[in-house]
Tab-separated table of C-alpha atoms in Angstrom:
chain	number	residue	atom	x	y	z
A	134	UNK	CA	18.531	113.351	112.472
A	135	UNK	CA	20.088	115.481	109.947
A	136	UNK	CA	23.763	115.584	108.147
A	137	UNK	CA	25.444	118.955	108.826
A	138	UNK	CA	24.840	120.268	105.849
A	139	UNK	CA	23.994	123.609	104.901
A	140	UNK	CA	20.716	124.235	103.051
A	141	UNK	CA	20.326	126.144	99.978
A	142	UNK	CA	18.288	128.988	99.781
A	143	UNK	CA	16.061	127.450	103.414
A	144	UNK	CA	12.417	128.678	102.773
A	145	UNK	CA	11.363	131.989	103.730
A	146	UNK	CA	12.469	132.023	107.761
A	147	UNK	CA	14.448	129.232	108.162
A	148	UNK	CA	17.477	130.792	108.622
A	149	UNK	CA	16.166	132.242	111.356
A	150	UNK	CA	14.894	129.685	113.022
A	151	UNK	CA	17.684	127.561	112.863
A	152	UNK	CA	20.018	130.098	114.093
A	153	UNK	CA	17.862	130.374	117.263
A	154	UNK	CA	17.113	126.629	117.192
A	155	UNK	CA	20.997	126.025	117.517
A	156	UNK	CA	21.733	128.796	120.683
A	157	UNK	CA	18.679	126.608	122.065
A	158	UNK	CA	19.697	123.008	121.844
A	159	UNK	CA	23.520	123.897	123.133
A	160	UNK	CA	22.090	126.704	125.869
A	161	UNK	CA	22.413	130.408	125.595
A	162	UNK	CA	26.164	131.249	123.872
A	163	UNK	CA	25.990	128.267	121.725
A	164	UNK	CA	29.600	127.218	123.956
A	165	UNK	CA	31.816	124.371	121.832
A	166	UNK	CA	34.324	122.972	123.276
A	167	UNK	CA	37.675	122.867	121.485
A	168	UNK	CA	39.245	120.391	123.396
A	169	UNK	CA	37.904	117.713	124.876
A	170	UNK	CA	35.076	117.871	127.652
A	171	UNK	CA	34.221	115.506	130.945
A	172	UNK	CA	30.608	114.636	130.324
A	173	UNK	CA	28.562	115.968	132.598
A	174	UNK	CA	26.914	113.454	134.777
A	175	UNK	CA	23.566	112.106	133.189
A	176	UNK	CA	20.010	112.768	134.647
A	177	UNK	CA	16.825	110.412	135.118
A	178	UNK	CA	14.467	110.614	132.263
A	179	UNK	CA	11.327	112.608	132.265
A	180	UNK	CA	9.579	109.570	132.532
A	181	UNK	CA	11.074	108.828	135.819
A	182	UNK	CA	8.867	108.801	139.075
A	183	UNK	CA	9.067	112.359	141.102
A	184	UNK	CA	10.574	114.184	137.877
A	185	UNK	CA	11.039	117.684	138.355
A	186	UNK	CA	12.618	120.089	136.161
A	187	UNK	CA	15.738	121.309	137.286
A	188	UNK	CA	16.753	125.378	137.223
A	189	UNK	CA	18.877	125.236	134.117
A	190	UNK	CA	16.436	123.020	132.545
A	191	UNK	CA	13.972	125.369	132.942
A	192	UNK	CA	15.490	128.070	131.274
A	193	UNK	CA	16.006	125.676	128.466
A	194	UNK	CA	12.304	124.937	128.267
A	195	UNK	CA	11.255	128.235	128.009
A	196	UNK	CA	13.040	129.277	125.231
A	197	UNK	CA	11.553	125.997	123.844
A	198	UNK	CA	8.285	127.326	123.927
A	199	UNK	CA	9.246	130.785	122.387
A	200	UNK	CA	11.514	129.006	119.673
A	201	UNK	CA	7.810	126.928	118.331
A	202	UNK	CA	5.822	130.599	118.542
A	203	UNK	CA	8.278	132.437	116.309
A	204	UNK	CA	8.982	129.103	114.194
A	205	UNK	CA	4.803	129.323	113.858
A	206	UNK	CA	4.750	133.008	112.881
A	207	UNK	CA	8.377	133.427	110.945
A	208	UNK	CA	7.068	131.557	107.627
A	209	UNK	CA	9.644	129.006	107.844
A	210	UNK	CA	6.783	126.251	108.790
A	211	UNK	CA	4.334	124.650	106.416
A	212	UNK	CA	0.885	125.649	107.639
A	213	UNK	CA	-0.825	121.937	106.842
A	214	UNK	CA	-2.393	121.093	109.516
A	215	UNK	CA	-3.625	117.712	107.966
A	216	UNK	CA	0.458	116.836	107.864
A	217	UNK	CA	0.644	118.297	111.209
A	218	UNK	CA	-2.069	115.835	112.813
A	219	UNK	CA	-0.627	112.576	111.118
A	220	UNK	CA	3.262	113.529	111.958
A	221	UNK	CA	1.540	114.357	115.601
A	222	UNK	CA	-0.133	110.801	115.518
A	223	UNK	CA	2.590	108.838	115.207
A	224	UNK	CA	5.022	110.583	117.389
A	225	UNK	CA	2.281	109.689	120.322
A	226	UNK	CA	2.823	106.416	119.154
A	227	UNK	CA	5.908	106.028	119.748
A	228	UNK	CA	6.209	107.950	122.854
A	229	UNK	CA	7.216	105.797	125.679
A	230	UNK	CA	4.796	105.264	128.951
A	231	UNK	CA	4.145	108.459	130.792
A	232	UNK	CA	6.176	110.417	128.174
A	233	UNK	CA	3.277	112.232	127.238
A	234	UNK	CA	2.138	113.761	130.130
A	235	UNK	CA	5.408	115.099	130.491
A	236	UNK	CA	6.300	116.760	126.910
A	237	UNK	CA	4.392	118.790	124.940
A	238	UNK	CA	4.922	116.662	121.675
A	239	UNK	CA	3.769	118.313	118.274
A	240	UNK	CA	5.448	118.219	115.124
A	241	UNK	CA	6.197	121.402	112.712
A	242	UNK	CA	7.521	120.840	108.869
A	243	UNK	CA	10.020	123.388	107.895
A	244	UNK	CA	9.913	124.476	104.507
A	245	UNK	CA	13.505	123.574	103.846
A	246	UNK	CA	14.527	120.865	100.766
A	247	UNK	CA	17.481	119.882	103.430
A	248	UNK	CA	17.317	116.457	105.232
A	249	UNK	CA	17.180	117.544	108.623
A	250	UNK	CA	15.101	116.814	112.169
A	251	UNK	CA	15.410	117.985	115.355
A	252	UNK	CA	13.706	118.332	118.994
A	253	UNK	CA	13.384	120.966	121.528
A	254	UNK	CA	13.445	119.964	125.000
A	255	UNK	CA	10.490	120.071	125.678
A	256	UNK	CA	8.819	118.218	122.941
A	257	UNK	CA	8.461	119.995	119.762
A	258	UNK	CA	10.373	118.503	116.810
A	259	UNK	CA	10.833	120.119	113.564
A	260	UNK	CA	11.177	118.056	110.657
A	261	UNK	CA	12.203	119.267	107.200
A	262	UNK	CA	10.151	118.854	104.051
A	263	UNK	CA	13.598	117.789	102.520
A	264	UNK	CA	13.878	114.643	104.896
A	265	UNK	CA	9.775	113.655	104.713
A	266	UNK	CA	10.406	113.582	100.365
A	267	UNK	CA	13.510	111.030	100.897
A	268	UNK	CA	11.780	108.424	103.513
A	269	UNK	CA	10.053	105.855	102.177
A	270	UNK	CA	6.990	105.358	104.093
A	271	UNK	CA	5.949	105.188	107.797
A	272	UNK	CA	8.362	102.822	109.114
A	273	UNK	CA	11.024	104.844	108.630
A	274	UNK	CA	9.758	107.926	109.740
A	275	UNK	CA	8.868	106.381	113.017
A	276	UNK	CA	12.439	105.675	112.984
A	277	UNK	CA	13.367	109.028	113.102
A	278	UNK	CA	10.817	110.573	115.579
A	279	UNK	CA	11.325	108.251	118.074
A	280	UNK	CA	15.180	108.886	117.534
A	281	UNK	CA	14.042	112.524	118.206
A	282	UNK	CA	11.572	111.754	121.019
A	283	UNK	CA	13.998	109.778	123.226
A	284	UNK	CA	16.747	112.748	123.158
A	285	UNK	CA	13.732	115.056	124.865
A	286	UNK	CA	12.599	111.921	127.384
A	287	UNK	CA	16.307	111.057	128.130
A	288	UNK	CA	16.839	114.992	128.578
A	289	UNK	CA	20.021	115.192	126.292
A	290	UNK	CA	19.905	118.722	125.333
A	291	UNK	CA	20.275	119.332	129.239
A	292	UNK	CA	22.963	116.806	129.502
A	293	UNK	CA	24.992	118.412	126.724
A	294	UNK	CA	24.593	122.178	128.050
A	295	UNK	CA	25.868	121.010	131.427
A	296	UNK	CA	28.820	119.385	129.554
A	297	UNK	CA	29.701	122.311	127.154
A	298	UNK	CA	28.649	125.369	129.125
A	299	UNK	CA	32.240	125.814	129.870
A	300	UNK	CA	33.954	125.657	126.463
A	301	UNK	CA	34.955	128.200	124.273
A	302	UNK	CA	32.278	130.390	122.931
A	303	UNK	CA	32.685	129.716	119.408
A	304	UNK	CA	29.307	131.378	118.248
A	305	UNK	CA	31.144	134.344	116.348
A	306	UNK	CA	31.092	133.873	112.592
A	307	UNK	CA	29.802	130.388	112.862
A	308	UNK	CA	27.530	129.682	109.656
A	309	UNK	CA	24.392	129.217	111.314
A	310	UNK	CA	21.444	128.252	109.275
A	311	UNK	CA	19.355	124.741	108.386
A	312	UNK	CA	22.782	122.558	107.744
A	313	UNK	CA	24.542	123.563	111.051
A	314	UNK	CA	21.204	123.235	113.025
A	315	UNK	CA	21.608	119.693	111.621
A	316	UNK	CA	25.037	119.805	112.952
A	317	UNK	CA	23.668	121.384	116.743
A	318	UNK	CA	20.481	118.612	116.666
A	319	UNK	CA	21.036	115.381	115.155
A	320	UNK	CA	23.496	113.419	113.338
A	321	UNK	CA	26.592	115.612	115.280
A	322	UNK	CA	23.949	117.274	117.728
A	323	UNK	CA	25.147	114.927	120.783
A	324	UNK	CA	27.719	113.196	121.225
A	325	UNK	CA	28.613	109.363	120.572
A	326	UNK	CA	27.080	107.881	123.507
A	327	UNK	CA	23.806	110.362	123.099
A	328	UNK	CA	23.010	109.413	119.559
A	329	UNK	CA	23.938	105.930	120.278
A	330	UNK	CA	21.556	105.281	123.066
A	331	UNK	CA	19.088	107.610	120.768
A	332	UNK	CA	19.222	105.205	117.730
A	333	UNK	CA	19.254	102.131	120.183
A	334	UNK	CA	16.119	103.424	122.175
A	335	UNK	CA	14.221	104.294	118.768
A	336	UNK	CA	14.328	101.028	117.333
A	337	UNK	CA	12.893	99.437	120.981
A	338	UNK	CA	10.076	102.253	120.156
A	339	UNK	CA	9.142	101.177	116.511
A	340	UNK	CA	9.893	97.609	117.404
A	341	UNK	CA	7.085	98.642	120.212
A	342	UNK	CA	4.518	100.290	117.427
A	343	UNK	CA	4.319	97.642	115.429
A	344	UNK	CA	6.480	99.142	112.608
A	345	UNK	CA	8.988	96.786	110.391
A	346	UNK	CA	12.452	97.414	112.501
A	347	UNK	CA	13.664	96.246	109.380
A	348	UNK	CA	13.549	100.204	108.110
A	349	UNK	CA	15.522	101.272	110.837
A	350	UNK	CA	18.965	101.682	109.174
A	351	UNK	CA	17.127	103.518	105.594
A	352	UNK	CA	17.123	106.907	107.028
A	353	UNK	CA	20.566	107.200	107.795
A	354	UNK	CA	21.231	105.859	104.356
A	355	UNK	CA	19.356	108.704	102.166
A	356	UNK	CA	21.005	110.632	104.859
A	357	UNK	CA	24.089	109.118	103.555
A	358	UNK	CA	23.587	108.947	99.814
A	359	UNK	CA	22.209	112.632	100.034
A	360	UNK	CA	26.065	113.784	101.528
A	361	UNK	CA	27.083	111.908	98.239
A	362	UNK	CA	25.464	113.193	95.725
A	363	UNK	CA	26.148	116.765	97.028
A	364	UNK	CA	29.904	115.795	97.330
A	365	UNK	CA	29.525	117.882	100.793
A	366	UNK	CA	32.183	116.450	103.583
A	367	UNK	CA	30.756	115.972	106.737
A	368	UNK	CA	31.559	118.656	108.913
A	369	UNK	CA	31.441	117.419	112.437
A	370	UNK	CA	31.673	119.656	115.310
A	371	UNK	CA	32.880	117.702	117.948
A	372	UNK	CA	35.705	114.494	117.375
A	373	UNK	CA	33.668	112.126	119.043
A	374	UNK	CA	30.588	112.321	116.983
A	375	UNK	CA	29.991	109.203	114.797
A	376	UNK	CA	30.032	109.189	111.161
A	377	UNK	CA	26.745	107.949	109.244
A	378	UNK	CA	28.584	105.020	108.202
A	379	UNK	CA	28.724	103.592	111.490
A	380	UNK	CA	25.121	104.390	112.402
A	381	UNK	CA	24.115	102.460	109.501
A	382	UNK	CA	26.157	99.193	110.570
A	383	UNK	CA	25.515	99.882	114.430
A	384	UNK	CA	21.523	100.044	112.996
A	385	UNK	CA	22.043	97.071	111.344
A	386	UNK	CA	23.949	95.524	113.641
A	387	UNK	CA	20.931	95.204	116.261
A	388	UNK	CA	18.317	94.089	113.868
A	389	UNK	CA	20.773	91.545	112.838
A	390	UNK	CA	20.954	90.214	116.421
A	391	UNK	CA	18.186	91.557	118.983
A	392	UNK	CA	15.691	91.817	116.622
A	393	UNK	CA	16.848	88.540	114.732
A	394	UNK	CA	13.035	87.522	115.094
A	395	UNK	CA	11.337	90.420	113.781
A	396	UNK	CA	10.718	89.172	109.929
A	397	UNK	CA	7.708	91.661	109.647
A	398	UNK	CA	6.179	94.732	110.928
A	399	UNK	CA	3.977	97.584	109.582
A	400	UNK	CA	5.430	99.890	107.011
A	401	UNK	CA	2.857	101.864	106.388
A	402	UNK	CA	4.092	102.704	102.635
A	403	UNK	CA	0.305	103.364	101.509
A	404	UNK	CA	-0.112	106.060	104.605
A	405	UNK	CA	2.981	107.651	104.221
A	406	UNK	CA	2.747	108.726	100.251
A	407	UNK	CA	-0.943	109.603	100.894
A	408	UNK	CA	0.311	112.019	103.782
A	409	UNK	CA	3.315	113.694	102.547
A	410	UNK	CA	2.398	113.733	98.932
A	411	UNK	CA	1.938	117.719	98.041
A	412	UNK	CA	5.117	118.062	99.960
A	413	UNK	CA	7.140	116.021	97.125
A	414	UNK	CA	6.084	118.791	95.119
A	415	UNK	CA	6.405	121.503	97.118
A	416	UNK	CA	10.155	120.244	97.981
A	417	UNK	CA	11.051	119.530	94.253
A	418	UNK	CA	9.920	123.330	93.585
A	419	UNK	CA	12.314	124.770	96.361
A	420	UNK	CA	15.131	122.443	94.605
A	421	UNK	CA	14.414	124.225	91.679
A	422	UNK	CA	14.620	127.219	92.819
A	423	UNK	CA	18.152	126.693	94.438
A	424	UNK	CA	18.912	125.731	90.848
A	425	UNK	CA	19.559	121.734	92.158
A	426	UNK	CA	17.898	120.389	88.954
A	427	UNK	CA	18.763	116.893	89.855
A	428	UNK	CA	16.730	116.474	92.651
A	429	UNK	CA	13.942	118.425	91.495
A	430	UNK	CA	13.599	116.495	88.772
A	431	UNK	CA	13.413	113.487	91.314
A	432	UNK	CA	10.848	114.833	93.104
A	433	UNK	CA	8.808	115.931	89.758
A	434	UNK	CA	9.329	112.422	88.848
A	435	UNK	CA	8.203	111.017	92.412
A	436	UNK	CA	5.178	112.739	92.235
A	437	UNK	CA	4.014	111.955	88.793
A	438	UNK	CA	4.091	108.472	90.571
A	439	UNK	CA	1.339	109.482	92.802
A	440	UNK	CA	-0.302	111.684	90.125
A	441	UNK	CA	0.441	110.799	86.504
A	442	UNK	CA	-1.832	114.009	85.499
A	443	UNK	CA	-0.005	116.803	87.404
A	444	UNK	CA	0.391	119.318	85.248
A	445	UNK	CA	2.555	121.198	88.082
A	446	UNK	CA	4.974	118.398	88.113
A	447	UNK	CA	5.502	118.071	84.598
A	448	UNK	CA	6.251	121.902	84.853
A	449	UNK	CA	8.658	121.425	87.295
A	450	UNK	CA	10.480	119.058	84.610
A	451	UNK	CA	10.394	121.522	81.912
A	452	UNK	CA	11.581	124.347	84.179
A	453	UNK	CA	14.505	122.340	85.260
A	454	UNK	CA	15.099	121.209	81.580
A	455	UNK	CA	15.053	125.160	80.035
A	456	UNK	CA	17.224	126.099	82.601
A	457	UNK	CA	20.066	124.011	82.057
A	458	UNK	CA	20.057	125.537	78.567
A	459	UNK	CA	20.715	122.432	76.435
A	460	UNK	CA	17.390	120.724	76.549
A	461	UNK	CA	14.858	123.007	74.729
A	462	UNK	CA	13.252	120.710	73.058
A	463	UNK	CA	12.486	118.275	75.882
A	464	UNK	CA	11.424	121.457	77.918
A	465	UNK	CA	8.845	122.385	74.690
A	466	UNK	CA	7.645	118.826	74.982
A	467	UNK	CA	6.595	118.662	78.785
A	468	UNK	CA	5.346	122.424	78.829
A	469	UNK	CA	3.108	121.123	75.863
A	470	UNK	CA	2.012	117.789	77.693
A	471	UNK	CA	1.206	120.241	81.031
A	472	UNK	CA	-0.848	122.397	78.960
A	473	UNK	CA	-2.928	120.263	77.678
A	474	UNK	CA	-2.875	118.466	80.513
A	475	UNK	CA	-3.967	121.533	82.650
A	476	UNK	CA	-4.979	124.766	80.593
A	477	UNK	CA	-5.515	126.561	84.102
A	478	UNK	CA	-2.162	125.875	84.933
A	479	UNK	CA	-0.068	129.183	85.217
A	480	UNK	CA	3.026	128.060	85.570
A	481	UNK	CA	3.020	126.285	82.170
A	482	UNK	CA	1.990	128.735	80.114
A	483	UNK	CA	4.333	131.057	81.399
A	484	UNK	CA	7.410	128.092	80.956
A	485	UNK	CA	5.598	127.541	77.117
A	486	UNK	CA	6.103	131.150	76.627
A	487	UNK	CA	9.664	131.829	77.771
A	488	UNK	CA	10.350	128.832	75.886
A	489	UNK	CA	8.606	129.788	72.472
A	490	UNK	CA	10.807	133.213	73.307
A	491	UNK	CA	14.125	131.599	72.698
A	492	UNK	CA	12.741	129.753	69.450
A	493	UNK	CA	11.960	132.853	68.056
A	494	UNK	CA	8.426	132.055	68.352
A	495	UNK	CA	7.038	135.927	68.866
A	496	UNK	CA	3.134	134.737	68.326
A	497	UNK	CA	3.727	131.435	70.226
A	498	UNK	CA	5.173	133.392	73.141
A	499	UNK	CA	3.114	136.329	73.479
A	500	UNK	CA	0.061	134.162	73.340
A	501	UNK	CA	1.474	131.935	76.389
A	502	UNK	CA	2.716	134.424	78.011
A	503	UNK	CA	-0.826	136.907	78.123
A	504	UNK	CA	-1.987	133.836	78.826
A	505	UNK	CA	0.189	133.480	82.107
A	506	UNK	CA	-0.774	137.149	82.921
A	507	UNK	CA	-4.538	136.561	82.887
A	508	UNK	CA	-4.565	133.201	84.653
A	509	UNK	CA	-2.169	135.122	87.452
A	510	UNK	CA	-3.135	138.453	87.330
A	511	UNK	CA	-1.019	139.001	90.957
A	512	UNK	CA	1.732	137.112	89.510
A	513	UNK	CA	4.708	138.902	91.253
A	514	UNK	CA	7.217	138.425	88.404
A	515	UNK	CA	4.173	140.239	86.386
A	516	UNK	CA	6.606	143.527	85.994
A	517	UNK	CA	9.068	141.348	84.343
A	518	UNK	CA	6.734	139.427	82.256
A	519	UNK	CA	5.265	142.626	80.564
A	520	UNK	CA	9.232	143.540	79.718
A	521	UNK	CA	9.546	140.160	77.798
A	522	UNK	CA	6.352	141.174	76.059
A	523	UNK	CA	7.736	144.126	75.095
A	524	UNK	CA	11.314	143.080	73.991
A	525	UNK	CA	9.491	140.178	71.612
A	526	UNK	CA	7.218	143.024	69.885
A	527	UNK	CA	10.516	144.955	69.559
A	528	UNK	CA	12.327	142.270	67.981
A	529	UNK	CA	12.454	141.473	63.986
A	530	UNK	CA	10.517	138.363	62.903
């Protein structure tokens, strides 16, 4: 479901993952095709009376299985198992009749602030924190796991190895990471007539559930507007993939016509905010951290939606404020509110401090700074902390 975009700075093991995600979904050498390719005939579904997994397909799901134990154990997977269960109850939702004895559905959020999703073959989809904080609520969601659901029942990812096994083994020096796992999964993961019968399939599925159809076309539009902001240029692998911009009309295009009666549906707005809420914060802090102020501040501001009091959310704000170096005193202002807000809260005292440092402010600093120390005694920037200390007790007043 994601643009092929790469990810800055992709939490902890990501980067590993993804690499290994991407030999996965294309089969072992990650072959691409640089001309064009006969498709390789398709296959029943796994739904399909008698199914029985064929010798390639085997191989495929076992490195499946061993892709979700070292996603599990890498650190590039939130451990909320809260999120886990609700992402897990609504992909069994949506799976289709029979699907479910089949696949081993679960759901794992990777700590990544890119818009990505993806499925293995044999049921586990990843999803990225990035893509949960730009959805809207439930509807849309659905939208996307059931996108990611029907390439695992329709068996795509064996499909597309039988069709690219003999290309051109293009793995050397290809940028592997969260972006070109997008690439390998989702938006340019399969090819036109995959991801078209994928998007059509997925709206029959929410349709199905209950869920407003209406919502269909809005992830592919943050998907969209997220390309724009970054100014990144879609970098499609293969020539017959479709651009966004037609997903969104082809989207459109059947709500418009066979689901001209569908004026309603469940969007589960309510649910959805409830469920992913900690991860709008956790996201907007890994934006910061990639120094993408914009969007962090976004998120900051998203969550102060859900909780006006956050003191780690006005934080964020100040952080991204001080370090775009021309906004000191709105920085001094939100570190201020967070304080009082939150004296417990580390990470303001420790913004107040670095702030007061640049004013001058030696007795404002120090104090917010000891402060910092005692309230995170572990703190592992403690080292440099205790330097700043020292350089404002060395300084003139």
């Amino acid at each position: 479901m994601s643009a092929a975009i790469p990810a800055p700075r992709p939490g902890r093991g990501a980067g590993r993952l993804c690499a290994a995600a991407a030999a996965l979904l294309l089969g072992p050498g990650c072959i691409i095709p640089i001309f064009p390719t006969a498709r390789a005939e398709r296959v029943p579904p796994i739904t399909a009376p008698g199914f029985k997994l064929a010798a390639d397909e085997r191989r495929l799901w076992h490195e499946a299985s061993e892709l979700d134990t070292r996603a599990r154990k890498s650190g590039a997977v939130l451990d909320d198992p809260a999120l886990e269960r609700y992402l897990v109850g609504i992909a069994r939702r949506l799976a289709p009749p029979g699907a479910l004895e089949r696949l081993d559905v679960r759901v794992r959020v990777i700590e990544s602030p890119a818009l990505t999703a993806f499925i293995t073959p044999d049921g586990a989809i990843f999803i990225s924190m990035g893509l949960l904080s730009r959805l809207d609520n439930e509807a849309q969601l659905a939208m996307v796991l059931g996108h990611e659901l029907t390439h695992a029942v329709n068996r795509h990812s064996l499909v597309e190895y039988r069709t690219y096994k003999g290309g051109v083994d293009t793995t050397a020096g290809m940028p592997f990471g969260l972006g070109h796992l997008g690439t390998q999964a989702a938006v340019t993961g399969y090819s036109r007539d995959l991801e078209a019968e994928a998007d059509e399939q997925a709206l029959g599925l929410l349709a199905a559930g209950g869920w407003d159809v209406r919502e269909a076309p809005c992830p592919f539009e943050h998907l969209a507007a997220w390309v724009k902001d970054e100014k990144i240029e879609e970098p499609y692998t293969f020539a017959t993939h479709p651009r966004l911009e037609e997903r969104i009309e082809s989207t459109r295009k059947l709500v418009r016509t066979r689901y001209a009666g569908r004026t309603s549906g469940d969007r589960g707005a309510e649910r959805y905010r409830q469920a992913i809420r900690e991860v709008i914060l956790a996201t907007a802090r890994l934006d910061l951290s990639a120094g993408r102020f914009g969007p962090a501040e976004r998120g900051a501001d998203a969550y102060l939606l859900l909780r006006p009091r956050s003191a780690e959310a006005l934080t964020v704000l100040a952080d991204a404020a001080r370090q775009q170096g021309d906004r000191d005193d709105r920085a001094l202002e939100l570190y201020r509110k967070a304080v009082a807000l939150d004296p417990a809260c580390p990470e303001a005292e420790r913004g107040l401090g670095l702030a007061l440092s640049r004013r001058n402010d030696r007795a404002g600093a120090r104090a917010a700074l000891r402060t910092y120390l005692k309230l995170a005694p572990a703190a592992v920037d403690r080292a440099w902390i205790e330097g700043e200390l020292a350089d404002l007790d060395r300084r003139k007043p």
